[in-house]
mmCIF file of C-alpha atoms in Angstrom:
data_model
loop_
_atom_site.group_PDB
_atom_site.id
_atom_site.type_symbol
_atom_site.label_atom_id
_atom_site.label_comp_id
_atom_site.label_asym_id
_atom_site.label_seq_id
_atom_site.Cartn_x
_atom_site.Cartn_y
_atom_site.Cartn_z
ATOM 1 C CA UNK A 859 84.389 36.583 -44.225
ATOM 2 C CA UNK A 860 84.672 33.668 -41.824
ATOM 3 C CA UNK A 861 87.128 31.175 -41.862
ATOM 4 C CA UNK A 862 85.434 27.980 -42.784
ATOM 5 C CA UNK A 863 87.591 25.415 -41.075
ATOM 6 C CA UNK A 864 86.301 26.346 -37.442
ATOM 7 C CA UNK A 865 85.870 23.029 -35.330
ATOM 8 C CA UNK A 866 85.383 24.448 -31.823
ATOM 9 C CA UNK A 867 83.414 27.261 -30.418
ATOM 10 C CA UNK A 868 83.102 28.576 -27.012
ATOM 11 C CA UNK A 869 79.934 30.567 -25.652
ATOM 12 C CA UNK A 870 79.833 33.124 -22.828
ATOM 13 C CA UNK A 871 75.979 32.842 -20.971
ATOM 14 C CA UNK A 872 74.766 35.811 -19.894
ATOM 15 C CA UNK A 873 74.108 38.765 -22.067
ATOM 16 C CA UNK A 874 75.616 36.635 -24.933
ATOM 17 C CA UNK A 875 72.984 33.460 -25.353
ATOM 18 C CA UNK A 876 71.048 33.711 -21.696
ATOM 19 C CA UNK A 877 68.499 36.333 -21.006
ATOM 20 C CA UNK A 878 67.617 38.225 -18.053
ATOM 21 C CA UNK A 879 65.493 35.571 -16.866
ATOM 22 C CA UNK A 880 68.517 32.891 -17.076
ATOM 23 C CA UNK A 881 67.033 31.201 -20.172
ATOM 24 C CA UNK A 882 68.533 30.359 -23.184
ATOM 25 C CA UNK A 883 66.584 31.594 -26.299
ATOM 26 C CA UNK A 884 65.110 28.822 -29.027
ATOM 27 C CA UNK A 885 66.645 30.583 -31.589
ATOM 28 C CA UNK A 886 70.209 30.253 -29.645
ATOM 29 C CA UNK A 887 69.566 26.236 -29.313
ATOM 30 C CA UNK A 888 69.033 25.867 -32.344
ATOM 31 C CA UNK A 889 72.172 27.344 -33.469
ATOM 32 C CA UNK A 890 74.255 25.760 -31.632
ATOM 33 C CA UNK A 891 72.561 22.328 -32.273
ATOM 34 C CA UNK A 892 73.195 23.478 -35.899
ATOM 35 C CA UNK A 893 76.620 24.103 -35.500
ATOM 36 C CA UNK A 894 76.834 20.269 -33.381
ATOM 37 C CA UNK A 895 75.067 18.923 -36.363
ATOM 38 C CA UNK A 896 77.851 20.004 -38.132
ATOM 39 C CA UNK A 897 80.665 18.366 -36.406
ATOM 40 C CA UNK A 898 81.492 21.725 -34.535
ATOM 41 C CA UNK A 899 82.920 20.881 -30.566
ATOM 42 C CA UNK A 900 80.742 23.238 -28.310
ATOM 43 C CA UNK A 901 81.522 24.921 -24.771
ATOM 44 C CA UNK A 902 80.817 27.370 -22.445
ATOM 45 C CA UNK A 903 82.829 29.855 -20.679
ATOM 46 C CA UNK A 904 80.996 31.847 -18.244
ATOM 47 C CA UNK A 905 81.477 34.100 -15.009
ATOM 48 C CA UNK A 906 79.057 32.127 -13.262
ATOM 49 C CA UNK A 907 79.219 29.122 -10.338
ATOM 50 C CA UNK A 908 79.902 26.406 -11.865
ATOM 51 C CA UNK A 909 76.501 24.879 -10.125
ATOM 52 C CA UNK A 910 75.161 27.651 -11.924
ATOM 53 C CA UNK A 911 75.727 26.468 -15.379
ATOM 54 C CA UNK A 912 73.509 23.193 -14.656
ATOM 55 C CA UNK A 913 70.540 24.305 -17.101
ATOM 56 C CA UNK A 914 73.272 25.443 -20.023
ATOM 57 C CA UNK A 915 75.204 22.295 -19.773
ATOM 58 C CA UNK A 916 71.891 19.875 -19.490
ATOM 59 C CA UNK A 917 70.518 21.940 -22.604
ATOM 60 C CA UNK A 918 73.316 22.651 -24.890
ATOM 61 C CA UNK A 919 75.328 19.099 -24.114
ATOM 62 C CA UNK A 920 79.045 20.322 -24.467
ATOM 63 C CA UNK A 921 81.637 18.468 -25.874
ATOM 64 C CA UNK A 922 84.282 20.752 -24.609
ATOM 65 C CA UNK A 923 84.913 21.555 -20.068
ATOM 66 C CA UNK A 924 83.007 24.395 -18.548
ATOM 67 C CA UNK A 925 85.010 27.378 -18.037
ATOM 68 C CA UNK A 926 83.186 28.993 -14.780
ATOM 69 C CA UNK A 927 84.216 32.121 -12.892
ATOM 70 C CA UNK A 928 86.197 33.353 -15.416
ATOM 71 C CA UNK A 929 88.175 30.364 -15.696
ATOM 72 C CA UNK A 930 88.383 30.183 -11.715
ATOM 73 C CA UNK A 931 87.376 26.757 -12.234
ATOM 74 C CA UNK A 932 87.073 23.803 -15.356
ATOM 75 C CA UNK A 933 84.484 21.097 -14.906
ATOM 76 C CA UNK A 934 83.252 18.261 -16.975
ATOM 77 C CA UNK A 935 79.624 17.810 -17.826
ATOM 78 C CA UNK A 936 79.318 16.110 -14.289
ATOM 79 C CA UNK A 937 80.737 19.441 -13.125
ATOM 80 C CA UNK A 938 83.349 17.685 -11.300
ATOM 81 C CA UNK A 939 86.600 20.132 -11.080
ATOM 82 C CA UNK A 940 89.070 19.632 -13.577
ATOM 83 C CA UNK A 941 91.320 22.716 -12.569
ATOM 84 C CA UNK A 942 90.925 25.328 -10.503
ATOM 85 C CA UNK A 943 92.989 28.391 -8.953
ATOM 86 C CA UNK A 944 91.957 30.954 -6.004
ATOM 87 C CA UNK A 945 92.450 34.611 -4.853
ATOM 88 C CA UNK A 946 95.607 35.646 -3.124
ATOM 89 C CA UNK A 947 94.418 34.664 0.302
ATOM 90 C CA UNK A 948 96.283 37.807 1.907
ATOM 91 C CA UNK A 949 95.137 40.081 -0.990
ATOM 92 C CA UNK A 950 91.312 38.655 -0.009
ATOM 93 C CA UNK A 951 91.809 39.453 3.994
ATOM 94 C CA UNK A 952 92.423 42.790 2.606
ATOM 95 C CA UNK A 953 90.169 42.965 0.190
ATOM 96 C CA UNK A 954 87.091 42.160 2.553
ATOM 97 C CA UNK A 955 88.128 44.329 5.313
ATOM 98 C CA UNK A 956 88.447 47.226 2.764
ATOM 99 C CA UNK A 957 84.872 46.692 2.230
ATOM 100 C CA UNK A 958 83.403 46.041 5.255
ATOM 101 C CA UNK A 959 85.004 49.422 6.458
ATOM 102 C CA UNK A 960 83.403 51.278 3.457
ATOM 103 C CA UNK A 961 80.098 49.201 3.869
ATOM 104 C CA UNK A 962 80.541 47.355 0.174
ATOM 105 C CA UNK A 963 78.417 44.236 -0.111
ATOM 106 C CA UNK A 964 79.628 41.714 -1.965
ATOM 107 C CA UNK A 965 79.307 38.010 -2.595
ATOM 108 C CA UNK A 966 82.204 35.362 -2.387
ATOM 109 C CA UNK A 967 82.819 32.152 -4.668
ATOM 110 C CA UNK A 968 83.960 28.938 -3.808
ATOM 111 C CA UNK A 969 84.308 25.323 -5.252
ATOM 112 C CA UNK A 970 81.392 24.714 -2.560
ATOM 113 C CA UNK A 971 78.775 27.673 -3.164
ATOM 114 C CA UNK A 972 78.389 31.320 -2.765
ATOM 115 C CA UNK A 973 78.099 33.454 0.253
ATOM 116 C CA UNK A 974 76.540 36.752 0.567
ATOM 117 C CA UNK A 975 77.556 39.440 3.160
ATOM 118 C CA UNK A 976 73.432 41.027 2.190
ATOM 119 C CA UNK A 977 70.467 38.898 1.920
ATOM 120 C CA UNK A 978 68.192 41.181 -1.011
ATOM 121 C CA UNK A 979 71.006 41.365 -3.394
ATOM 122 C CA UNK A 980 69.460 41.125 -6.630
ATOM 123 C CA UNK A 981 71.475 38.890 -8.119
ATOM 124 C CA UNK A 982 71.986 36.445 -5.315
ATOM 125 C CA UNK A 983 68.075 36.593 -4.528
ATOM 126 C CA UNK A 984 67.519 34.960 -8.479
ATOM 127 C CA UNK A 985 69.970 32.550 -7.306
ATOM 128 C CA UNK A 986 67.835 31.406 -3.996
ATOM 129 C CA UNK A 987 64.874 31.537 -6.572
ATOM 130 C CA UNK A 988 66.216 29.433 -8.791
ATOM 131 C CA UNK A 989 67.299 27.138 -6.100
ATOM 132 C CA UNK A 990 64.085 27.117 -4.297
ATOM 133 C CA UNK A 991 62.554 26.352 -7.733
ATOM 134 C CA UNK A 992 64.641 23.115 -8.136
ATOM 135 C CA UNK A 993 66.327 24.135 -11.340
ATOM 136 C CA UNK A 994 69.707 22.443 -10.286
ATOM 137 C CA UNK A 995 69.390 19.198 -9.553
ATOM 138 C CA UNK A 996 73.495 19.246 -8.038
ATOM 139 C CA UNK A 997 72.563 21.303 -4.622
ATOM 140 C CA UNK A 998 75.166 23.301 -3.206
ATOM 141 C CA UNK A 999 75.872 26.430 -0.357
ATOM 142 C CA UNK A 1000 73.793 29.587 -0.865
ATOM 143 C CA UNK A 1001 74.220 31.519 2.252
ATOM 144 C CA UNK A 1002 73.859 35.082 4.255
ATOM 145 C CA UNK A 1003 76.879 35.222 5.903
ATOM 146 C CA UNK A 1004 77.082 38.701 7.670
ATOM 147 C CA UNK A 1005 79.933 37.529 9.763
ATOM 148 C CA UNK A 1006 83.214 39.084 8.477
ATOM 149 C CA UNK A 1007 85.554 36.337 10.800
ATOM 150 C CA UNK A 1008 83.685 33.490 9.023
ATOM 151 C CA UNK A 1009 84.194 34.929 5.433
ATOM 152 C CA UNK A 1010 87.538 35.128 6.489
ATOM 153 C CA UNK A 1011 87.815 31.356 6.317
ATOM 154 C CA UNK A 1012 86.448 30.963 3.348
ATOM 155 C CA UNK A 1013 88.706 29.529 0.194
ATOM 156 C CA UNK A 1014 87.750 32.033 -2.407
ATOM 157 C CA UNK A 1015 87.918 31.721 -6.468
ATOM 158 C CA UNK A 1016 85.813 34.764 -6.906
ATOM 159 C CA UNK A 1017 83.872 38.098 -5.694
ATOM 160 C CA UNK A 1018 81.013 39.529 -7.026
ATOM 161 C CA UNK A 1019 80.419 43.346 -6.114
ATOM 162 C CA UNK A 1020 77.339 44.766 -7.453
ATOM 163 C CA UNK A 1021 77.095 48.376 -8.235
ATOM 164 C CA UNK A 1022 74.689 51.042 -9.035
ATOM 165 C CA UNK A 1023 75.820 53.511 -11.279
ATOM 166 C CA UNK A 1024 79.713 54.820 -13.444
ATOM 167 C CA UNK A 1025 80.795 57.060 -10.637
ATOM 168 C CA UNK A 1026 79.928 53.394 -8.039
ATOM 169 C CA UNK A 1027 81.517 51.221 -10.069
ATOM 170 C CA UNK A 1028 84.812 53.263 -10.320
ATOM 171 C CA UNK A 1029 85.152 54.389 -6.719
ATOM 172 C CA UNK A 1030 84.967 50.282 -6.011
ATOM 173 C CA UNK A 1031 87.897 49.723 -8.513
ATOM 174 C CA UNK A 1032 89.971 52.363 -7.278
ATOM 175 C CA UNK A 1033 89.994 51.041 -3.505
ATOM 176 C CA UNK A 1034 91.226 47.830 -5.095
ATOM 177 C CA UNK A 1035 92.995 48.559 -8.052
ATOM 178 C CA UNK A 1036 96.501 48.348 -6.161
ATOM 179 C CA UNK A 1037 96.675 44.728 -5.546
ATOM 180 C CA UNK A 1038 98.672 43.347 -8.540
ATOM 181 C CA UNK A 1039 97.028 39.559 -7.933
ATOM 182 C CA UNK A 1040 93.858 40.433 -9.662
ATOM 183 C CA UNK A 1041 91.858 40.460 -12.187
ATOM 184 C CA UNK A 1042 89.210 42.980 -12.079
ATOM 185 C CA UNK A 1043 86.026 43.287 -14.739
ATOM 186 C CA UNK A 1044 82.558 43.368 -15.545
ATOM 187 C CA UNK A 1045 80.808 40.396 -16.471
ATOM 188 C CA UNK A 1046 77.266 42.457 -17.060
ATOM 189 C CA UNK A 1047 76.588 46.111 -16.727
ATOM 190 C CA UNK A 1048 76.086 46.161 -12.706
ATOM 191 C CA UNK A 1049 78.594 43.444 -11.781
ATOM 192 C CA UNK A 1050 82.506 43.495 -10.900
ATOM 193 C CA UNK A 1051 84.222 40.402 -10.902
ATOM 194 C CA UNK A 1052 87.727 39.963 -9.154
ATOM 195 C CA UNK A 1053 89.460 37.061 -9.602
ATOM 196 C CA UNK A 1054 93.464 35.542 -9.763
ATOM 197 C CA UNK A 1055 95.618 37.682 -12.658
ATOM 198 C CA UNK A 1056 96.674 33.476 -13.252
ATOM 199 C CA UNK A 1057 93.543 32.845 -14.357
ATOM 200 C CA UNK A 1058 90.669 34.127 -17.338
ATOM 201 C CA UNK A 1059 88.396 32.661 -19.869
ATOM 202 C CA UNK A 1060 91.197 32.754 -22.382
ATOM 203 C CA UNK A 1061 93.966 31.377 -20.173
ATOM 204 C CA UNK A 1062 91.548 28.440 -19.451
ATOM 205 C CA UNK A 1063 90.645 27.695 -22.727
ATOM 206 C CA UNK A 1064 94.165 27.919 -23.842
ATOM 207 C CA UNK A 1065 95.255 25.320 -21.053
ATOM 208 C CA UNK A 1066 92.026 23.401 -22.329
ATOM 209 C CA UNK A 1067 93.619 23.333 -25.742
ATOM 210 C CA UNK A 1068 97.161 22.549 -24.783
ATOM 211 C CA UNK A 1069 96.034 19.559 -22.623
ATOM 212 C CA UNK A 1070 94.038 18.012 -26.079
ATOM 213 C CA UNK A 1071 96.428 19.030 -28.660
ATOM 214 C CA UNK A 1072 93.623 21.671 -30.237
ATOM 215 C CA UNK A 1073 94.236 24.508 -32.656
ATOM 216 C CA UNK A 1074 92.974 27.577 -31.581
ATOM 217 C CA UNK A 1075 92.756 28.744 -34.739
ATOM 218 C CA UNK A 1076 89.719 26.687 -35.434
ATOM 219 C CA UNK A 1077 88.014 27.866 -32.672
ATOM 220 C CA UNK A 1078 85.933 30.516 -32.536
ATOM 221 C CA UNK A 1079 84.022 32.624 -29.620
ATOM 222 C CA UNK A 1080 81.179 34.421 -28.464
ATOM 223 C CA UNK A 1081 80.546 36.815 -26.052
ATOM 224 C CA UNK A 1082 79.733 40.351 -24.870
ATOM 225 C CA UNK A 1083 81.486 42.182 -22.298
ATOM 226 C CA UNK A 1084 84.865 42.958 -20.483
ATOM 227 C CA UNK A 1085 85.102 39.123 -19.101
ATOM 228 C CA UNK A 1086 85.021 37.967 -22.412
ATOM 229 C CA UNK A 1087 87.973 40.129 -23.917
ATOM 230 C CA UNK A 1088 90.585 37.095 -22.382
ATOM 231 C CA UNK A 1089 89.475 34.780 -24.798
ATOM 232 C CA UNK A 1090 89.050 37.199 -27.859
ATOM 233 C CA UNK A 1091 92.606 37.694 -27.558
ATOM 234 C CA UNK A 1092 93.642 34.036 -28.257
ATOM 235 C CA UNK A 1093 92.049 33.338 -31.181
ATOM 236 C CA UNK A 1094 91.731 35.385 -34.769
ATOM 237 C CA UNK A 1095 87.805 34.035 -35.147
ATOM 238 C CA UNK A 1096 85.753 36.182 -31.807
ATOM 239 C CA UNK A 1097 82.523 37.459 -32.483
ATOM 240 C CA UNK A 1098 80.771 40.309 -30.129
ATOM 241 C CA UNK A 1099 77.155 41.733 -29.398
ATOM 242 C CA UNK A 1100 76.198 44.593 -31.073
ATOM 243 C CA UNK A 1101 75.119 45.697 -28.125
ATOM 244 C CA UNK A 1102 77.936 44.504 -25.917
ATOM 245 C CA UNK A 1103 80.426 46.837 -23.706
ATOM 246 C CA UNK A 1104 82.604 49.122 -25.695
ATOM 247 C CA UNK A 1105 85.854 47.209 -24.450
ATOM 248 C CA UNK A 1106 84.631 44.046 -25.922
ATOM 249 C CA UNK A 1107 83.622 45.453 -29.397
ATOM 250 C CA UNK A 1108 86.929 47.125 -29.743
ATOM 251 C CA UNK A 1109 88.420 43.472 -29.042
ATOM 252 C CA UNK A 1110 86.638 41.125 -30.925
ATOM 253 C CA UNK A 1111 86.854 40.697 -35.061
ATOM 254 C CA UNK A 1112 83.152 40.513 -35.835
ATOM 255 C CA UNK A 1113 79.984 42.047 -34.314
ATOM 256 C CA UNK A 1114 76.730 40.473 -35.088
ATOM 257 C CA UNK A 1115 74.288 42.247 -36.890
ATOM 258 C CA UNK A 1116 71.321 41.888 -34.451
ATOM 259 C CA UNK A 1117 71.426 42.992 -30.750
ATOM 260 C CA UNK A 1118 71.543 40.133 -27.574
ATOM 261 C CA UNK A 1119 67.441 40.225 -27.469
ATOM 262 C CA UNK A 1120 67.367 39.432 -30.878
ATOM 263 C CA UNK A 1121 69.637 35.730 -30.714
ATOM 264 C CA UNK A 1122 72.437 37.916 -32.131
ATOM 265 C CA UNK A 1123 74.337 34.842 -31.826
ATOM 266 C CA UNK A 1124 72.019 32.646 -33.975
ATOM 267 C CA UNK A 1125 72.127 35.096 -36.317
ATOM 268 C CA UNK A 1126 75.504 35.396 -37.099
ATOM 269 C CA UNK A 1127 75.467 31.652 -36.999
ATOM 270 C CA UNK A 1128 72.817 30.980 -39.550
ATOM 271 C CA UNK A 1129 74.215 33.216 -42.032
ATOM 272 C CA UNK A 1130 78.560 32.627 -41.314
ATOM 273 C CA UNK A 1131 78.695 29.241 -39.924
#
């Protein structure tokens, strides 16, 4: 079933090998310690800040760079920026003002931190936690920035729109589904991510490849939604959630045999790897 000469493997975060309270199951450590054990090179590619993957890299020790926000950014296990490309800044002036004028809140991405234009956003309020809780010791920006002139000189890699429901999530798309510089998915099941078209998780780990002389045919992949597709496309060996998004199981060549809350990914591990 699998191909036995894999040497690298690459690991989306959440809904892949991090639950919903941003820990990594011991089933999914194990694993991958099993497949390290092994010789295999280990990464992560992930829609988060990079700051955000401080816990994943400090627990899983990769061999391979991070790929964070989508491959808006490659760091090193000191998460110091290897590469890194931004939004069209015109296509972002435009962006923002599109959503201030429909009263869209949304959070931006930079190489420095992450600014919200609301304070109780889910999302970004488990990111204050987890600051407030010291769980990165690398500090960086976390701010409520209402003020639409400041965003504006921001330097942004990413945006984050949350969103409530189908018929939400759609309506956002379709006010910015006409600018031909991005990339626009879901990276969990009430998140859209828009990014640079130059950029994804599979461009990044292809220009991670090319830049060590590495065979993407022994790598292999893991992850669960629409984010993920990018780097399911560049090599024959992906493996999905069984219960990831429809897009992504339509993409990927295997699908484990045990949902996300189950270390899916362990699974499959154990009993191909």
């Amino acid at each position: 079933m699998m191909d036995k000469k894999i040497k690298y493997a690459y690991f989306d975060l959440d809904g892949t090998i991090v639950n919903k309270d941003w820990k990594i199951s011991e089933e999914n450590i194990k694993a991958i310690y099993y497949l390290k054990n092994k010789g295999i090179k280990i990464g992560i590619a992930t829609g988060r800040s990079f700051f955000m993957t401080q816990y994943a890299i400090n627990e899983l020790e990769p061999d391979l760079p991070t790929v964070a926000m989508n491959g808006g950014c490659i760091v090193n296990n000191d998460l110091q920026v290897l590469d890194s490309n931004y939004i069209d800044y015109k296509d972002y002036l435009n962006t923002i003002d599109i959503f201030r004028k429909n009263n869209i809140h949304f959070m931006v991405y930079t190489l420095d931190g992450i600014y919200s234009t609301k304070a109780d956003i889910p999302f970004f309020e488990k990111m204050r936690q987890d600051v407030l809780n010291n769980r990165y010791k690398k500090t960086f920006k976390l701010v409520f920035e209402p003020n639409y002139d400041k965003l504006k000189r921001l330097n942004p890699i990413k945006i984050l729109i949350p969103f409530d429901n189908q018929e939400q999530k759609e309506f956002y798309i379709s006010l910015i589904n006409n600018f031909k510089n991005f990339e626009i998915v879901s990276s969990q099941h009430d998140l859209i991510d828009i990014f640079s078209n130059k950029t994804s998780k599979g461009k990044s780990i292809n220009w991670i490849f090319k830049a060590t002389e590495k065979d993407l045919d022994e790598l292999i992949v893991f992850g669960d939604n629409e984010n993920d597709v990018s780097m399911f496309n560049i090599t024959k060996n992906s493996v999905v959630l069984m219960n990831g998004s429809e897009l992504a199981k339509q993409s990927a060549t295997y699908i484990t045999e045990k949902p996300f809350d189950e270390s899916g990914v362990a699974d499959f591990i154990f009993k191909y790897l």
